[in-house]
Coordinates of N, CA and C in Angstrom, one line a residue:
X349 N -198.4 42.1 -82.7 CA -197.0 41.5 -82.9 C -196.1 42.4 -82.0
X350 N -195.3 41.7 -81.3 CA -194.4 42.3 -80.4 C -193.0 42.6 -81.2
X351 N -192.4 43.6 -80.7 CA -191.0 43.9 -81.2 C -189.9 43.4 -80.4
X352 N -188.9 43.0 -81.0 CA -187.7 42.5 -80.3 C -186.6 43.6 -80.3
X353 N -186.1 43.9 -79.2 CA -185.0 44.9 -79.3 C -183.6 44.2 -78.8
X354 N -182.6 44.5 -79.5 CA -181.2 43.9 -79.3 C -180.4 45.0 -78.9
X355 N -179.4 44.7 -78.0 CA -178.4 45.7 -77.7 C -177.3 45.7 -78.9
X356 N -176.5 46.7 -78.9 CA -175.5 46.8 -79.9 C -174.6 45.6 -79.9
X357 N -174.3 45.1 -78.7 CA -173.4 43.9 -78.6 C -174.1 42.7 -79.2
X358 N -175.4 42.5 -78.8 CA -176.0 41.3 -79.4 C -176.2 41.4 -80.9
X359 N -176.4 42.6 -81.4 CA -176.6 42.8 -82.8 C -175.3 42.5 -83.5
X360 N -174.2 43.0 -83.0 CA -172.9 42.7 -83.5 C -172.6 41.1 -83.5
X361 N -172.9 40.5 -82.5 CA -172.7 39.1 -82.3 C -173.6 38.4 -83.4
X362 N -174.8 38.7 -83.6 CA -175.6 38.1 -84.6 C -175.1 38.4 -86.0
X363 N -174.5 39.6 -86.3 CA -173.9 39.8 -87.6 C -172.7 38.9 -87.8
X364 N -171.9 38.7 -86.8 CA -170.7 37.8 -87.0 C -171.2 36.4 -87.2
X365 N -172.2 35.9 -86.5 CA -172.8 34.6 -86.7 C -173.3 34.4 -88.1
X366 N -174.0 35.4 -88.6 CA -174.6 35.4 -89.9 C -173.5 35.4 -91.0
X367 N -172.4 36.2 -90.8 CA -171.4 36.1 -91.8 C -170.7 34.8 -91.8
X368 N -170.5 34.1 -90.6 CA -169.8 32.9 -90.6 C -170.7 31.8 -91.3
X369 N -172.0 31.8 -91.0 CA -172.9 30.9 -91.7 C -172.9 31.1 -93.2
X370 N -172.9 32.4 -93.6 CA -172.9 32.6 -95.0 C -171.6 32.1 -95.7
X371 N -170.5 32.3 -95.0 CA -169.2 31.7 -95.6 C -169.3 30.3 -95.6
X372 N -169.8 29.6 -94.6 CA -170.0 28.1 -94.6 C -170.8 27.6 -95.8
X373 N -172.0 28.3 -95.9 CA -172.9 27.9 -97.1 C -172.3 28.2 -98.4
X374 N -171.5 29.3 -98.5 CA -170.9 29.6 -99.8 C -169.8 28.5 -100.1
X375 N -169.1 28.1 -99.1 CA -168.1 27.1 -99.3 C -168.7 25.7 -99.8
X376 N -169.9 25.4 -99.2 CA -170.6 24.2 -99.5 C -171.0 24.3 -101.0
X377 N -171.5 25.5 -101.4 CA -171.9 25.7 -102.8 C -170.7 25.4 -103.7
X378 N -169.6 25.8 -103.3 CA -168.4 25.8 -104.2 C -167.8 24.4 -104.2
X379 N -168.2 23.6 -103.4 CA -167.7 22.1 -103.5 C -168.5 21.2 -104.2
X380 N -169.1 21.7 -105.3 CA -169.8 20.8 -106.1 C -168.8 19.9 -107.0
X381 N -169.0 18.7 -107.1 CA -168.1 17.9 -107.8 C -168.2 18.0 -109.4
X382 N -167.2 18.0 -110.0 CA -167.3 18.1 -111.5 C -167.8 16.8 -112.2
X383 N -168.3 16.9 -113.4 CA -168.8 15.7 -114.0 C -167.6 14.9 -114.3
X384 N -167.9 13.6 -114.3 CA -166.8 12.6 -114.6 C -166.5 12.4 -116.0
X385 N -167.5 12.7 -116.8 CA -167.4 12.5 -118.3 C -166.8 13.8 -118.8
X386 N -165.5 13.7 -119.3 CA -164.9 14.9 -119.9 C -165.4 15.3 -121.2
X387 N -166.0 14.5 -121.9 CA -166.7 14.8 -123.2 C -167.9 15.6 -122.9
X388 N -168.7 15.3 -121.9 CA -169.8 16.1 -121.4 C -169.4 17.5 -121.0
X389 N -168.2 17.5 -120.3 CA -167.7 18.8 -119.9 C -167.4 19.7 -121.0
X390 N -166.8 19.1 -122.0 CA -166.4 19.9 -123.2 C -167.5 20.4 -124.0
X391 N -168.5 19.5 -124.3 CA -169.6 19.9 -125.1 C -170.9 20.0 -124.4
X392 N -170.9 20.1 -123.1 CA -172.2 20.2 -122.4 C -173.0 21.5 -122.7
X393 N -172.4 22.5 -123.4 CA -173.0 23.7 -123.7 C -174.1 23.3 -124.8
X394 N -173.9 22.3 -125.6 CA -174.8 22.0 -126.6 C -176.1 21.3 -126.1
X395 N -176.2 21.0 -124.8 CA -177.3 20.2 -124.3 C -178.6 20.8 -124.6
X396 N -179.5 20.2 -125.1 CA -180.8 20.6 -125.4 C -180.9 21.8 -126.3
X397 N -179.9 22.1 -127.1 CA -179.8 23.3 -128.0 C -180.3 23.0 -129.4
X398 N -180.2 21.8 -129.8 CA -180.4 21.4 -131.2 C -181.4 20.4 -131.3
X399 N -182.7 20.8 -131.4 CA -183.8 19.9 -131.6 C -184.1 19.0 -130.4
X400 N -183.7 19.3 -129.2 CA -183.9 18.6 -128.1 C -183.2 17.3 -127.9
X401 N -182.2 17.1 -128.9 CA -181.4 15.8 -128.8 C -180.3 16.0 -127.9
X402 N -179.6 15.0 -127.7 CA -178.5 14.8 -126.8 C -177.3 15.5 -127.4
X403 N -176.5 16.2 -126.6 CA -175.3 16.9 -127.1 C -174.3 15.9 -127.7
X404 N -174.2 14.7 -127.2 CA -173.3 13.7 -127.7 C -173.6 13.3 -129.2
X405 N -175.0 13.2 -129.4 CA -175.4 13.0 -130.8 C -175.0 14.1 -131.8
X406 N -175.2 15.3 -131.3 CA -174.9 16.5 -132.1 C -173.5 16.5 -132.4
X407 N -172.6 16.4 -131.4 CA -171.2 16.4 -131.6 C -170.8 15.3 -132.5
X408 N -171.3 14.1 -132.4 CA -171.0 13.0 -133.3 C -171.3 13.3 -134.7
X409 N -172.4 13.9 -134.9 CA -172.8 14.4 -136.3 C -171.8 15.3 -136.9
X410 N -171.4 16.3 -136.0 CA -170.4 17.2 -136.5 C -169.1 16.6 -136.9
X411 N -168.7 15.6 -136.1 CA -167.4 14.9 -136.3 C -167.6 14.2 -137.7
X412 N -168.7 13.5 -137.9 CA -168.8 12.9 -139.2 C -168.8 13.8 -140.4
X413 N -169.4 15.0 -140.2 CA -169.3 16.0 -141.2 C -167.9 16.5 -141.5
X414 N -167.2 16.6 -140.4 CA -165.8 17.1 -140.6 C -164.9 16.1 -141.3
X415 N -165.2 14.8 -141.1 CA -164.3 13.8 -141.6 C -164.6 13.6 -143.2
X416 N -165.7 14.1 -143.7 CA -166.0 13.9 -145.1 C -165.2 14.8 -146.0

């Protein structure tokens, strides 16, 4: 296996390119679109937490209990 040597200038250029690419990829990660269903946004924490059922079913059961 051969080794590759870079000058300090080339190394600095590579680091700047790497930082620019990292910032672009980070920005792409941050542009995930939110869920459209606000109910799921509010109660999505309960997903698959209670008997493998749907979080909507669980919250509906809670609401029925609160109304009694």
